[in-house]
Structure formats: structure tokens, C-alpha cells
């Protein structure tokens, strides 16, 4: 799955440009390689004061790299290589110049249904591919969905992703909030209640991301984080629906994602939903 003309066999020589964003771990820069290609480079400075912490951070990044390097799909960001130099880990990735869906929404407002369906289909295809490869993303949201200028969607930021065999339970809600960087708006009830985090939790997050693309904000964005966390966790109130201006199919799709884990369809099943299968 080599990006055209990229070199993974030797050290990538590059010049650092502007900051593209801050991810789950580290800062992402635009880079220009010695071959004249634009790339995205995620850099994480390891804690040089504490070897134990540094080792943990390095292992975490190694896990992310191991996940990324085995993935090859049109809707997953391409991986180009990695280096460790002067206690800084660099992960080299395909550059996606369109920016995130979150930034697209800021620039253009909520998406019209045709575009919404096009993007949703591709997000689902990426997620279904991950799930088929026993990977759960665990941090799907508009900020981690990127857009190529051609309209191709790329999922990024595998800093929270896990192989299904490696899942560990976090200790409490405050830890949980830290681990997903204080964005409970896209989190499934079972993640908040710690009753089992799996592929279906990503499907819930897909529903929240579609809601975000349709309205400009995720569900419950009018609530503060803790209120939203408890609301979703309690599930006493149902999740809001997308506006009536969207088709019955679009509304039904979001509702199907934002339902109880047992009834919630898989990403693969949702690929046959009339909202995206046209």
C-alpha cells in the first residue's frame, strides 16, 4: 500500500513546515521530503526525565505504527514510515490537504444530503475495513475524518485505536475523559459505562459524526461535557434526531447508529442501508 513514489526502505529526509493539527498524541506537521513530496508528520517528544514514562509512550506509538503499517484502504490514511531521533518519534503519513470534516463544517456550514451520503458511505467503508481487520478506532469524530480535494475521505489519528485482543479497561470516568481528550459527545453508552467497548462503539461514533456533518455539531453539543457524559450513560433520554429537512433514510440511518448496542447494526450491515446504498 505504498503511496506513489514514497520511500519506506530508507530514512525519510524532510523539512518541517506548518502545524496541521494536534492529535490524540503529539503534533502533526506538514513536511516536504527530499523527493519533493508533501507529507504529514506526527511528532511526539518522549519524556526524557523519566525513562519509564518514555518507554510507555514509545510502546504506545509503536502500537499505533504496528496498526497503521498493516492497513491499506482508500479511506484510511496511508502510512509511510517512522523514525526515532533525539527522543522524538516521527510517524510519516500521507498528507490530506483538504483538512478535517470539522474544519469543512466551519468553512461551509452543515452539509447538503447528497454530500452527507457520499462522505458517510466512505467513512463506513473505512470503518468496516478496520473492523474486518480486528481494529477498532475508538476516537471517530469530525476532527479525525479528513477530506481529499477530490472528495475522498480518509480516517486518521489511530492514537486511541486498539486491536481487539489488546483492550484494557480504564479505571474511572475521569480517566476515560482524559483518554478521549474530553470529547464525550461521540462516545457510546457502553464506553461511558465501561460495559464492553467493541466494534459497535465505533458505529455509535459514526452516527454522531453523521449528525455532526448534518447539523454542524455532534448530538447534545448544547450540554456541557459532564452533563452529556451522564445523559448518554444513563440513556434515559433518547438521542436527538437530525433535522426534518433530511430524508427519512438519513434520519433512520442516524437513529440506527444511536441505538442500544444489541440492536445496533455493524458497519458492514450499514453499507446496505438505503441512505448510503443508492
XYZ file of C-alpha atoms in Angstrom, residues 49-249:
201
model
C 13.237 12.976 32.510
C 11.513 9.656 33.230
C 12.620 6.509 31.356
C 9.527 4.540 32.489
C 7.127 7.126 31.069
C 9.249 7.432 27.919
C 9.118 3.664 27.433
C 5.347 3.636 27.877
C 4.929 6.485 25.392
C 7.237 4.754 22.926
C 5.320 1.476 23.260
C 2.045 3.346 22.690
C 3.421 4.889 19.498
C 4.833 1.546 18.416
C 1.322 0.049 18.791
C -0.079 2.845 16.618
C 2.609 2.251 13.981
C 2.039 -1.516 14.031
C -1.661 -0.922 13.429
C -1.150 1.643 10.669
C 1.515 -0.163 8.693
C -0.699 -3.209 8.181
C -3.698 -1.202 6.975
C -4.236 -0.499 3.300
C -7.524 1.034 2.195
C -8.601 4.040 0.134
C -10.396 5.538 3.146
C -7.582 5.073 5.681
C -4.646 7.497 5.744
C -1.530 5.962 4.153
C 1.490 5.155 6.325
C 4.991 5.944 5.010
C 7.410 5.077 7.808
C 8.708 6.062 11.207
C 11.909 7.291 12.895
C 13.208 7.849 16.425
C 15.733 10.663 16.713
C 16.825 12.700 19.758
C 13.937 11.303 21.809
C 11.410 12.433 19.196
C 9.314 9.828 17.412
C 8.171 10.807 13.912
C 5.380 8.970 12.108
C 5.245 9.771 8.388
C 1.849 9.681 6.717
C 0.050 10.638 3.547
C -0.832 14.349 3.529
C -4.551 15.097 3.194
C -4.738 18.729 2.037
C -8.498 19.222 2.326
C -8.382 19.346 6.125
C -10.767 17.715 8.586
C -14.530 17.437 8.254
C -14.742 19.600 11.392
C -12.889 22.381 9.539
C -15.020 21.869 6.407
C -18.137 22.387 8.551
C -16.646 25.599 9.958
C -15.913 26.855 6.460
C -19.070 25.776 4.630
C -21.656 25.009 7.311
C -23.700 21.788 7.569
C -23.534 19.508 4.530
C -26.319 19.005 1.996
C -27.731 15.472 1.949
C -26.045 14.313 -1.245
C -22.592 15.183 0.127
C -23.549 13.816 3.546
C -24.385 10.442 1.971
C -21.155 10.401 -0.094
C -18.988 11.063 2.946
C -20.947 8.695 5.194
C -20.512 5.837 2.724
C -16.739 6.310 2.706
C -16.488 6.622 6.489
C -18.420 3.348 6.750
C -16.185 1.654 4.189
C -13.105 2.677 6.177
C -14.640 1.546 9.473
C -15.869 -1.770 8.004
C -12.331 -2.399 6.717
C -10.848 -1.686 10.176
C -13.377 -3.981 11.845
C -12.714 -6.774 9.348
C -9.059 -6.446 10.383
C -9.922 -6.618 14.093
C -9.112 -2.947 14.696
C -11.427 -0.535 16.498
C -10.691 3.159 16.038
C -12.173 4.373 19.348
C -11.978 8.090 18.503
C -14.134 8.676 15.423
C -15.343 12.274 15.095
C -15.282 15.111 12.560
C -11.755 16.071 13.628
C -10.416 12.620 12.713
C -12.123 12.359 9.337
C -10.114 14.080 6.609
C -11.102 15.142 3.115
C -9.029 14.994 -0.051
C -9.818 17.847 -2.509
C -11.219 15.137 -4.827
C -13.931 14.237 -2.302
C -12.193 11.133 -0.945
C -12.493 10.613 2.815
C -9.549 9.411 4.928
C -9.761 8.292 8.550
C -6.830 9.493 10.662
C -5.481 9.513 14.230
C -5.019 5.949 15.366
C -3.598 7.131 18.712
C -6.590 5.615 20.528
C -7.109 2.641 18.211
C -6.690 -0.891 19.505
C -6.545 -4.423 18.203
C -9.487 -6.251 19.695
C -7.182 -8.621 21.595
C -5.420 -5.767 23.409
C -8.279 -3.921 25.052
C -7.799 -2.897 28.644
C -10.347 -1.240 30.865
C -9.657 2.268 32.052
C -10.231 2.911 35.718
C -12.838 5.624 36.040
C -14.777 8.283 34.206
C -12.169 10.998 34.661
C -9.508 8.676 33.204
C -11.901 7.869 30.386
C -12.444 11.542 29.631
C -8.681 12.063 29.581
C -8.161 9.104 27.283
C -10.530 10.553 24.700
C -9.406 14.107 25.322
C -12.596 15.333 26.889
C -14.901 14.733 23.935
C -17.754 12.595 25.242
C -20.146 13.791 22.529
C -19.127 10.954 20.189
C -18.883 8.254 22.883
C -21.207 5.254 23.037
C -23.128 4.486 26.266
C -21.220 1.214 26.753
C -17.909 3.113 26.593
C -19.052 5.568 29.253
C -20.448 2.759 31.429
C -17.446 0.536 30.690
C -19.635 -2.423 29.863
C -17.669 -3.523 26.841
C -16.019 -1.491 24.126
C -16.102 -3.108 20.706
C -16.799 -2.605 17.023
C -20.353 -1.408 17.749
C -18.960 1.519 19.764
C -17.341 2.828 16.567
C -20.749 2.545 14.845
C -22.269 4.823 17.511
C -19.462 7.326 16.844
C -20.195 7.117 13.102
C -23.809 8.089 13.890
C -22.594 11.069 15.951
C -20.252 12.105 13.128
C -23.090 11.944 10.576
C -25.182 14.049 12.975
C -22.243 16.485 13.208
C -21.968 16.694 9.397
C -25.738 17.249 9.093
C -26.054 19.963 11.737
C -22.536 21.334 12.280
C -22.308 19.921 15.824
C -22.425 16.477 17.453
C -25.563 15.411 19.374
C -26.023 17.116 22.777
C -23.431 19.797 21.935
C -25.652 22.287 23.810
C -24.850 20.431 27.059
C -21.577 20.710 28.923
C -19.264 17.699 28.768
C -20.163 16.136 32.111
C -23.910 16.586 31.523
C -23.587 14.965 28.081
C -21.489 12.144 29.562
C -24.123 11.331 32.170
C -27.024 11.760 29.730
C -25.532 9.318 27.219
C -24.500 6.931 30.012
C -27.946 6.923 31.618
C -29.749 6.603 28.256
C -32.956 7.671 29.999
C -33.497 10.248 27.312
C -33.269 9.231 23.678
C -30.664 10.760 21.429
C -31.838 13.687 19.273
C -32.721 13.162 15.605
C -31.247 15.050 12.652
C -33.485 17.850 11.266
C -36.614 17.125 9.209
C -35.082 18.662 6.086
C -33.156 15.379 5.693
C -34.758 12.333 4.099
C -36.429 9.545 6.045
C -33.454 7.315 5.094
